[in-house]
Short mmCIF file of C-alpha atoms in Angstrom, two decimals:
data_model
loop_
_atom_site.label_atom_id
_atom_site.label_comp_id
_atom_site.label_asym_id
_atom_site.label_seq_id
_atom_site.Cartn_x
_atom_site.Cartn_y
_atom_site.Cartn_z
CA ALA A 1399 -0.12 -0.04 0.10
CA PHE A 1400 2.81 2.21 0.94
CA ALA A 1401 4.59 1.83 -2.60
CA THR A 1402 1.08 2.13 -4.13
CA VAL A 1403 0.62 5.26 -2.86
CA MET A 1404 4.15 6.69 -3.60
CA ALA A 1405 4.30 5.27 -7.01
CA TYR A 1406 0.39 7.05 -7.84
CA SER A 1407 2.16 10.30 -6.27
CA ALA A 1408 4.79 10.35 -9.40
CA VAL A 1409 2.14 8.94 -12.12
CA PRO A 1410 1.72 12.53 -13.67
CA THR A 1411 5.62 12.96 -13.87
CA PRO A 1412 5.90 11.71 -17.57
CA LEU A 1413 2.57 13.32 -18.34
CA TYR A 1414 3.25 16.80 -17.64
CA VAL A 1415 4.84 17.55 -21.29
CA LEU A 1416 1.54 16.07 -22.51
CA TYR A 1417 -0.27 18.80 -20.67
CA GLN A 1418 2.16 21.46 -21.54
CA ARG A 1419 1.41 20.32 -25.11
CA ARG A 1420 -2.24 20.46 -24.96
CA ASP A 1421 -2.83 23.77 -23.00
CA GLY A 1422 0.46 25.83 -23.97
CA PHE A 1423 1.53 26.06 -20.06
CA GLY A 1424 5.35 26.31 -19.26
CA SER A 1425 7.88 24.82 -16.73
CA PHE A 1426 6.79 27.45 -13.90
CA THR A 1427 2.90 26.13 -14.42
CA VAL A 1428 4.19 22.68 -13.92
CA THR A 1429 6.48 23.62 -10.67
CA ILE A 1430 3.02 25.14 -9.45
CA VAL A 1431 1.39 22.18 -10.36
CA PHE A 1432 4.06 19.81 -8.28
CA ALA A 1433 4.25 22.59 -5.65
CA VAL A 1434 0.54 22.12 -4.58
CA TYR A 1435 1.28 18.47 -3.99
CA ALA A 1436 3.79 18.98 -1.68
CA LEU A 1437 1.85 21.78 0.13
CA GLY A 1438 -0.53 19.37 0.61
CA VAL A 1439 1.75 16.83 1.93
CA ILE A 1440 2.69 19.37 4.21
CA ALA A 1441 -0.61 20.37 5.64
CA SER A 1442 -1.72 16.88 5.98
CA LEU A 1443 1.55 15.77 8.02
CA LEU A 1444 1.23 19.02 9.92
CA LEU A 1445 -2.57 18.43 10.70
CA ALA A 1446 -2.94 14.51 10.76
CA GLY A 1447 0.20 12.78 10.48
CA HIS A 1448 0.68 11.99 14.20
CA LEU A 1449 -3.32 10.81 14.79
CA SER A 1450 -2.06 7.29 13.91
CA ASP A 1451 -0.97 7.20 17.29
CA ARG A 1452 -3.98 7.99 18.84
CA PHE A 1453 -6.57 6.31 16.52
CA GLY A 1454 -4.62 3.44 14.91
CA ARG A 1455 -2.67 2.69 11.95
CA ARG A 1456 -5.32 1.14 9.72
CA ARG A 1457 -7.85 3.62 10.78
CA LEU A 1458 -5.83 6.20 9.36
CA LEU A 1459 -4.52 4.41 6.08
CA LEU A 1460 -8.20 2.99 4.71
CA PRO A 1461 -9.29 6.89 4.01
CA ALA A 1462 -5.89 8.08 2.71
CA LEU A 1463 -6.31 5.33 0.10
CA ALA A 1464 -9.92 6.32 -0.62
CA LEU A 1465 -8.66 9.96 -0.77
CA ASP A 1466 -5.91 8.83 -2.80
CA ALA A 1467 -8.08 7.14 -5.47
CA LEU A 1468 -10.96 9.99 -5.19
CA SER A 1469 -7.83 12.57 -6.77
CA ALA A 1470 -7.30 10.28 -9.53
CA VAL A 1471 -11.00 10.42 -10.24
CA VAL A 1472 -10.99 14.03 -10.35
CA PHE A 1473 -7.74 13.83 -12.94
CA LEU A 1474 -10.42 11.80 -15.13
CA ALA A 1475 -13.25 14.30 -14.52
CA TRP A 1476 -11.38 17.14 -14.79
CA PRO A 1477 -8.59 17.38 -16.83
CA SER A 1478 -7.61 21.26 -17.09
CA LEU A 1479 -5.52 22.92 -14.75
CA PRO A 1480 -7.60 23.70 -11.81
CA GLY A 1481 -8.70 20.17 -12.10
CA LEU A 1482 -4.63 19.08 -11.95
CA LEU A 1483 -4.43 21.62 -9.06
CA LEU A 1484 -7.15 19.82 -7.24
CA GLY A 1485 -6.35 16.65 -7.99
CA ARG A 1486 -2.55 17.33 -6.77
CA VAL A 1487 -3.70 18.75 -3.66
CA LEU A 1488 -6.10 15.94 -2.41
CA CYS A 1489 -3.08 13.34 -3.58
CA GLY A 1490 -0.72 15.52 -1.32
CA VAL A 1491 -3.10 15.08 1.36
CA ALA A 1492 -3.51 11.30 0.95
CA THR A 1493 0.18 11.04 0.48
CA GLY A 1494 1.30 13.24 3.79
CA LEU A 1495 -1.39 10.45 5.61
CA VAL A 1496 0.18 7.33 4.58
CA THR A 1497 3.94 8.81 4.82
CA ALA A 1498 4.46 8.58 8.31
CA THR A 1499 1.68 6.38 9.22
CA ALA A 1500 3.22 3.86 7.03
CA ALA A 1501 6.52 3.81 8.16
CA ALA A 1502 5.56 3.13 11.78
CA TYR A 1503 3.06 0.38 10.50
CA LEU A 1504 5.82 -1.47 8.98
CA GLY A 1505 7.77 -0.81 12.27
CA ASP A 1506 5.12 -2.22 14.65
CA LEU A 1507 4.40 -4.98 12.40
CA TRP A 1508 7.79 -6.01 12.22
CA ARG A 1509 8.09 -5.84 16.28
CA ALA A 1510 5.02 -7.48 16.97
CA ALA A 1511 6.80 -10.73 14.32
CA ARG A 1512 10.26 -10.79 15.58
CA PRO A 1513 9.97 -9.11 18.81
CA ARG A 1514 13.40 -9.70 19.29
CA GLU A 1515 15.48 -8.82 15.97
CA PRO A 1516 16.45 -4.89 15.22
CA THR A 1517 13.81 -3.07 12.89
CA ALA A 1518 16.47 -2.25 10.51
CA ARG A 1519 14.64 -4.44 8.04
CA ALA A 1520 11.60 -2.40 8.59
CA ASP A 1521 13.10 0.74 8.19
CA VAL A 1522 14.50 -0.46 4.71
CA VAL A 1523 11.17 -1.72 3.57
CA ALA A 1524 9.88 1.76 4.79
CA THR A 1525 12.32 3.77 2.46
CA ALA A 1526 12.47 1.32 -0.43
CA ALA A 1527 8.51 1.27 -0.70
CA ASN A 1528 8.55 5.15 -0.58
CA ILE A 1529 11.63 5.97 -3.13
CA GLY A 1530 11.04 2.53 -5.27
CA GLY A 1531 7.58 3.80 -5.34
CA MET A 1532 8.21 7.15 -6.27
CA GLY A 1533 10.46 5.60 -8.90
CA SER A 1534 7.68 2.60 -10.52
CA GLY A 1535 4.85 5.58 -11.06
CA PRO A 1536 6.38 7.24 -13.92
CA LEU A 1537 7.65 4.12 -15.23
CA LEU A 1538 4.01 2.77 -15.51
CA ALA A 1539 2.89 6.61 -16.77
CA GLY A 1540 5.31 6.86 -19.75
CA VAL A 1541 4.91 3.30 -21.08
CA LEU A 1542 1.23 3.32 -20.74
CA ALA A 1543 1.30 7.14 -22.39
CA GLU A 1544 3.45 5.95 -25.00
CA TRP A 1545 2.16 2.66 -26.41
CA VAL A 1546 -1.66 2.86 -25.26
CA ALA A 1547 -4.94 4.99 -26.15
CA GLY A 1548 -5.82 7.87 -23.92
CA PRO A 1549 -2.43 8.94 -22.38
CA LEU A 1550 -4.10 10.99 -19.99
CA ARG A 1551 -6.56 8.97 -18.99
CA THR A 1552 -5.69 5.01 -18.59
CA PRO A 1553 -2.90 5.71 -15.97
CA PHE A 1554 -5.14 7.26 -13.82
CA LEU A 1555 -7.72 4.20 -14.34
CA VAL A 1556 -4.73 1.66 -13.68
CA ALA A 1557 -3.72 3.73 -10.72
CA ILE A 1558 -7.44 3.68 -8.96
CA GLY A 1559 -7.32 -0.29 -9.55
CA LEU A 1560 -4.07 -0.81 -7.78
CA LEU A 1561 -5.27 1.82 -4.98
CA LEU A 1562 -8.55 -0.15 -4.48
CA VAL A 1563 -6.42 -3.26 -4.27
CA ALA A 1564 -4.14 -1.87 -1.84
CA LEU A 1565 -7.41 -0.65 0.02
CA LEU A 1566 -8.41 -4.42 0.38
CA GLY A 1567 -4.93 -5.00 1.47
CA VAL A 1568 -4.96 -2.52 4.08
CA ALA A 1569 -8.36 -3.55 5.52
CA LEU A 1570 -7.24 -7.38 5.81
CA ALA A 1571 -4.09 -6.55 8.02
CA PRO A 1572 -4.10 -6.07 11.85
CA GLU A 1573 -4.39 -3.01 13.74
CA THR A 1574 -1.17 -2.50 16.20
CA VAL A 1575 -2.09 0.49 18.08
CA ALA A 1576 -5.11 0.41 20.77
CA PRO A 1577 -6.57 3.72 21.25
CA PRO A 1578 -6.50 5.11 24.62
CA ARG A 1579 -9.83 5.51 26.45
CA THR A 1580 -8.54 8.70 28.46
CA ALA A 1581 -9.95 12.00 27.45
CA TRP A 1582 -8.05 13.46 24.16
CA HIS A 1583 -7.90 17.28 22.57
CA TYR A 1584 -6.99 17.53 19.30
CA ARG A 1585 -3.99 19.74 18.54
CA PRO A 1586 -1.34 19.82 15.47
CA GLN A 1587 1.80 18.01 14.94
CA ARG A 1588 4.20 18.75 17.18
CA ILE A 1589 8.13 17.27 17.53
CA VAL A 1590 8.77 15.11 20.20
CA VAL A 1591 12.59 13.88 20.69
CA PRO A 1592 14.59 13.77 23.98
CA ARG A 1593 16.21 17.26 24.27
CA GLU A 1594 19.71 15.93 23.97
CA ALA A 1595 18.95 14.07 20.91
CA ARG A 1596 17.38 17.90 18.93
CA GLY A 1597 20.66 18.05 17.25
CA ARG A 1598 20.63 14.89 15.45
CA PHE A 1599 16.98 15.25 14.72
CA LEU A 1600 17.15 18.55 13.17
CA ALA A 1601 20.49 17.43 11.08
CA ALA A 1602 18.50 14.41 9.88
CA CYS A 1603 15.55 16.54 8.87
CA CYS A 1604 17.90 18.98 6.88
CA GLY A 1605 19.43 15.66 5.03
CA GLY A 1606 15.69 14.47 4.28
CA LEU A 1607 15.05 18.08 2.47
CA ALA A 1608 18.20 17.77 0.81
CA CYS A 1609 17.31 14.32 -0.42
CA PHE A 1610 13.49 15.49 -1.39
CA ALA A 1611 14.71 18.62 -3.26
CA SER A 1612 17.19 16.78 -5.16
CA PHE A 1613 14.36 14.17 -6.28
CA SER A 1614 11.89 16.70 -6.53
CA LEU A 1615 13.99 18.04 -9.68
CA PHE A 1616 13.64 14.71 -11.55
CA SER A 1617 10.15 14.10 -10.97
CA SER A 1618 9.07 17.86 -11.80
CA ILE A 1619 11.07 18.95 -14.39
CA GLY A 1620 13.13 16.42 -15.24
CA PRO A 1621 11.13 15.08 -18.10
CA SER A 1622 11.16 18.76 -19.47
CA PHE A 1623 14.57 19.17 -19.57
CA LEU A 1624 15.06 15.42 -21.35
CA SER A 1625 12.15 16.77 -24.19
CA GLY A 1626 13.41 20.72 -24.42
CA THR A 1627 17.17 20.62 -23.77
CA LEU A 1628 17.95 17.14 -24.62
CA HIS A 1629 15.26 16.55 -27.71
CA HIS A 1630 14.60 13.34 -26.41
CA ARG A 1631 10.36 13.34 -26.62
CA SER A 1632 9.74 10.02 -25.72
CA HIS A 1633 7.33 9.50 -23.13
CA ALA A 1634 8.34 6.43 -22.05
CA LEU A 1635 12.08 7.08 -22.16
CA ALA A 1636 10.95 10.20 -19.79
CA GLY A 1637 9.43 7.73 -17.34
CA ALA A 1638 12.10 5.21 -17.76
CA VAL A 1639 14.71 7.82 -16.41
CA THR A 1640 12.99 9.08 -14.08
CA CYS A 1641 12.40 5.58 -12.69
CA ALA A 1642 16.21 4.53 -13.10
CA ILE A 1643 17.11 7.27 -10.97
CA PHE A 1644 14.61 6.48 -7.77
CA LEU A 1645 15.15 2.68 -8.09
CA ALA A 1646 19.17 3.61 -7.86
CA GLY A 1647 18.35 5.13 -4.67
CA ALA A 1648 16.03 1.97 -3.46
CA LEU A 1649 18.76 -0.41 -4.48
CA ALA A 1650 21.34 1.59 -2.51
CA GLN A 1651 19.33 1.23 0.48
CA ILE A 1652 18.82 -1.94 0.29
CA LEU A 1653 22.46 -2.98 -0.51
CA LEU A 1654 24.02 -0.36 2.26
CA ALA A 1655 21.39 -1.48 4.91
CA ARG A 1656 23.53 -3.17 7.15
CA LEU A 1657 25.93 -0.52 7.22
CA ALA A 1658 26.48 1.97 10.01
CA ALA A 1659 24.42 5.31 9.47
CA ARG A 1660 27.64 7.62 10.02
CA ARG A 1661 29.03 5.32 6.77
CA GLN A 1662 25.67 5.60 5.10
CA VAL A 1663 25.73 9.56 5.35
CA ARG A 1664 29.54 9.64 4.02
CA LEU A 1665 28.71 7.68 1.13
CA GLY A 1666 25.53 9.82 0.24
CA LEU A 1667 28.56 12.64 0.78
CA ALA A 1668 30.48 10.90 -1.83
CA PHE A 1669 27.93 10.15 -4.66
CA VAL A 1670 25.21 13.25 -4.68
CA PRO A 1671 27.96 16.19 -5.57
CA PRO A 1672 29.68 14.30 -8.18
CA GLY A 1673 26.10 13.30 -9.50
CA LEU A 1674 24.62 16.89 -9.58
CA ALA A 1675 28.06 17.95 -11.32
CA LEU A 1676 27.15 15.23 -14.11
CA LEU A 1677 23.99 16.41 -14.35
CA THR A 1678 24.93 19.70 -14.90
CA VAL A 1679 27.35 19.24 -17.29
CA ALA A 1680 24.86 17.02 -19.26
CA LEU A 1681 23.14 20.09 -20.43
CA TRP A 1682 25.67 22.25 -21.43
CA LEU A 1683 27.40 19.66 -23.70
CA PRO A 1684 24.03 18.24 -23.97
CA SER A 1685 24.74 14.32 -23.44
CA LEU A 1686 21.82 12.01 -22.45
CA ALA A 1687 24.29 9.52 -21.52
CA LEU A 1688 26.00 11.56 -18.81
CA PHE A 1689 22.42 12.87 -17.71
CA VAL A 1690 21.14 9.17 -16.76
CA ALA A 1691 24.89 8.62 -15.29
CA GLY A 1692 24.61 11.69 -13.44
CA GLY A 1693 20.89 10.84 -12.20
CA LEU A 1694 21.89 7.49 -10.97
CA LEU A 1695 24.84 8.84 -8.95
CA ALA A 1696 23.21 11.18 -7.26
CA GLY A 1697 19.92 9.10 -6.86
CA ALA A 1698 22.13 6.41 -5.14
CA GLY A 1699 23.73 8.83 -2.87
CA VAL A 1700 20.48 10.26 -1.88
CA GLY A 1701 18.58 7.36 -1.36
CA VAL A 1702 21.21 5.96 0.79
CA LEU A 1703 21.65 9.54 2.55
CA PHE A 1704 17.81 9.55 3.07
CA LYS A 1705 18.31 5.70 4.88
CA GLY A 1706 20.90 7.09 7.25
CA CYS A 1707 18.60 10.27 8.50
CA LEU A 1708 15.40 8.04 8.83
CA GLY A 1709 17.18 5.71 10.65
CA THR A 1710 18.55 8.22 12.80
CA VAL A 1711 15.05 9.64 13.68
CA ASN A 1712 14.08 6.24 14.09
CA ALA A 1713 16.80 5.68 16.62
CA ILE A 1714 15.95 8.73 18.57
CA ALA A 1715 12.34 8.65 18.90
CA PRO A 1716 10.10 7.92 21.83
CA ALA A 1717 8.23 4.23 21.29
CA GLY A 1718 5.15 5.90 22.02
CA ALA A 1719 5.15 8.46 19.93
CA ARG A 1720 7.16 7.30 16.93
CA ALA A 1721 4.63 8.26 14.30
CA GLU A 1722 4.92 12.08 15.47
CA ALA A 1723 8.41 12.20 14.88
CA LEU A 1724 8.40 10.50 11.53
CA ALA A 1725 5.55 13.32 10.69
CA GLY A 1726 7.97 15.82 11.45
CA PHE A 1727 11.00 14.38 9.94
CA TYR A 1728 8.68 14.01 6.40
CA LEU A 1729 7.38 17.38 7.03
CA ALA A 1730 10.44 18.66 6.78
CA ALA A 1731 11.55 16.37 3.56
CA TYR A 1732 8.57 17.83 1.96
CA CYS A 1733 9.26 21.41 2.52
CA GLY A 1734 12.06 20.53 0.49
CA THR A 1735 10.11 19.36 -2.27
CA ALA A 1736 7.85 22.56 -2.79
CA LEU A 1737 10.45 25.72 -1.87
CA PRO A 1738 13.36 24.81 -4.10
CA THR A 1739 11.17 23.54 -6.59
CA LEU A 1740 8.84 26.54 -7.08
CA GLY A 1741 12.83 28.25 -6.63
CA MET A 1742 13.77 26.13 -9.53
CA GLY A 1743 10.77 26.89 -11.71
CA LEU A 1744 11.24 30.39 -11.08
CA ALA A 1745 14.84 30.69 -12.12
CA LEU A 1746 13.81 28.91 -15.51
CA GLN A 1747 11.93 31.84 -16.25
CA LEU A 1748 14.55 34.09 -15.59
CA LEU A 1749 17.45 32.10 -16.74
CA PRO A 1750 18.71 29.20 -19.29
CA ALA A 1751 17.76 25.72 -18.17
CA ARG A 1752 21.64 25.10 -17.85
CA VAL A 1753 22.14 28.30 -15.80
CA ALA A 1754 19.44 27.32 -13.22
CA LEU A 1755 20.41 23.80 -12.62
CA LEU A 1756 24.27 24.88 -12.24
CA GLY A 1757 22.82 27.05 -9.18
CA PHE A 1758 20.59 24.43 -7.67
CA ALA A 1759 23.63 21.83 -7.98
CA VAL A 1760 25.44 24.11 -5.96
CA ALA A 1761 22.81 24.98 -3.52
CA MET A 1762 22.45 21.45 -2.78
CA THR A 1763 25.86 20.51 -2.48
CA ALA A 1764 26.31 23.22 -0.04
CA LEU A 1765 23.22 21.83 2.05
CA VAL A 1766 24.13 18.06 1.66
CA GLY A 1767 27.47 18.80 2.54
CA ALA A 1768 26.48 20.79 5.55
CA VAL A 1769 24.01 17.91 6.90
CA GLY A 1770 26.55 15.43 6.95
CA ARG A 1771 29.29 17.73 8.64
CA LEU A 1772 26.54 17.78 11.59
CA LEU A 1773 25.60 14.32 11.45
CA LEU A 1774 29.19 13.18 11.53
CA ARG A 1775 30.23 15.11 14.45
CA GLU A 1776 27.72 12.52 16.76
CA PRO A 1777 29.64 10.51 18.66
CA ALA A 1778 30.34 6.53 17.25
CA ARG A 1779 27.53 5.49 19.97
CA ASP A 1780 24.86 7.45 18.48
CA ALA A 1781 25.35 5.84 15.10
CA ALA A 1782 25.64 1.96 16.59
CA LEU A 1783 22.49 2.85 18.19
CA SER A 1784 20.80 3.84 14.67
CA ALA A 1785 22.34 1.00 12.83
CA SER A 1786 21.10 -1.53 16.13
CA ARG A 1787 17.26 0.12 15.73
#
């Protein structure tokens, strides 16, 4: 269900070019459509991302999956720009509900099934479902748009079917949280971490922001770079390249899952800057091969860095407020999806694509470097704790 929701959130990625050609809007409008999705996620995480700690994981996932299916119906029934905006907002709200809840749910299920084993595998499944899902969505939509009739309808019909299957699966899964019978008063999201761990939590949140900012570049305007600057107009190619970048991140997480968090951070620092540099050079030459190579390298680095940040949050979060801490982490990460994407879209209105990407690469390299310094300052015992959890 987690992977399906994340896949659907990225289904429009290779389709934006078709909407642009049909309706005549530019790259900045695409970034606005993408950013309103992120704003929906942020609002959802802030207002409801922590509620599964109180009401239960399954009780929050079921309406979220139904809301995601409703957003696909909006795309089908109202395919103009206002409908795209509304559909993306609904999708963002649903994604925000699912993200922190599903990650906490997977940890709960793992601990219930194997209480004596560390939860590292549950963390791997959660991050792989998150990033791998975001990669499979563009591939599915790109292939359908290229070779199946109704390129702006068929991907959403398939997504509705997959979401309904996921909804059925969650309905059959056991609940892991028993709602307490004490009185309760609603409050928005708050961050619950031990005082002595707030520095690590802040560093991990900044790392999540940098990771999602890099991935958002591929999701929002990557296909535009391929069709415009690189002159490759295949929708299947756009979906496949985006998928490969996200899957590189998921595969790196799986292969390096047993490494300590500090080593994961170091590898992320080693991969991300060169990958962003290759992407920039690819647009200046231009070169599709360099674009793909840079995307794969940066995607792998972002994936393993994100895994290290998520493991850090899981290690320091109080047992009774894990979804709350994860919601705070994903809240910061999705801020990275919205703000840098809007900034990149605005830069593309004022500057050539090559110059705009160069500025983005420099800014993200600086941010990733700062995050690495903060996380690597922590004592070795903290890294060992993160890995064991």
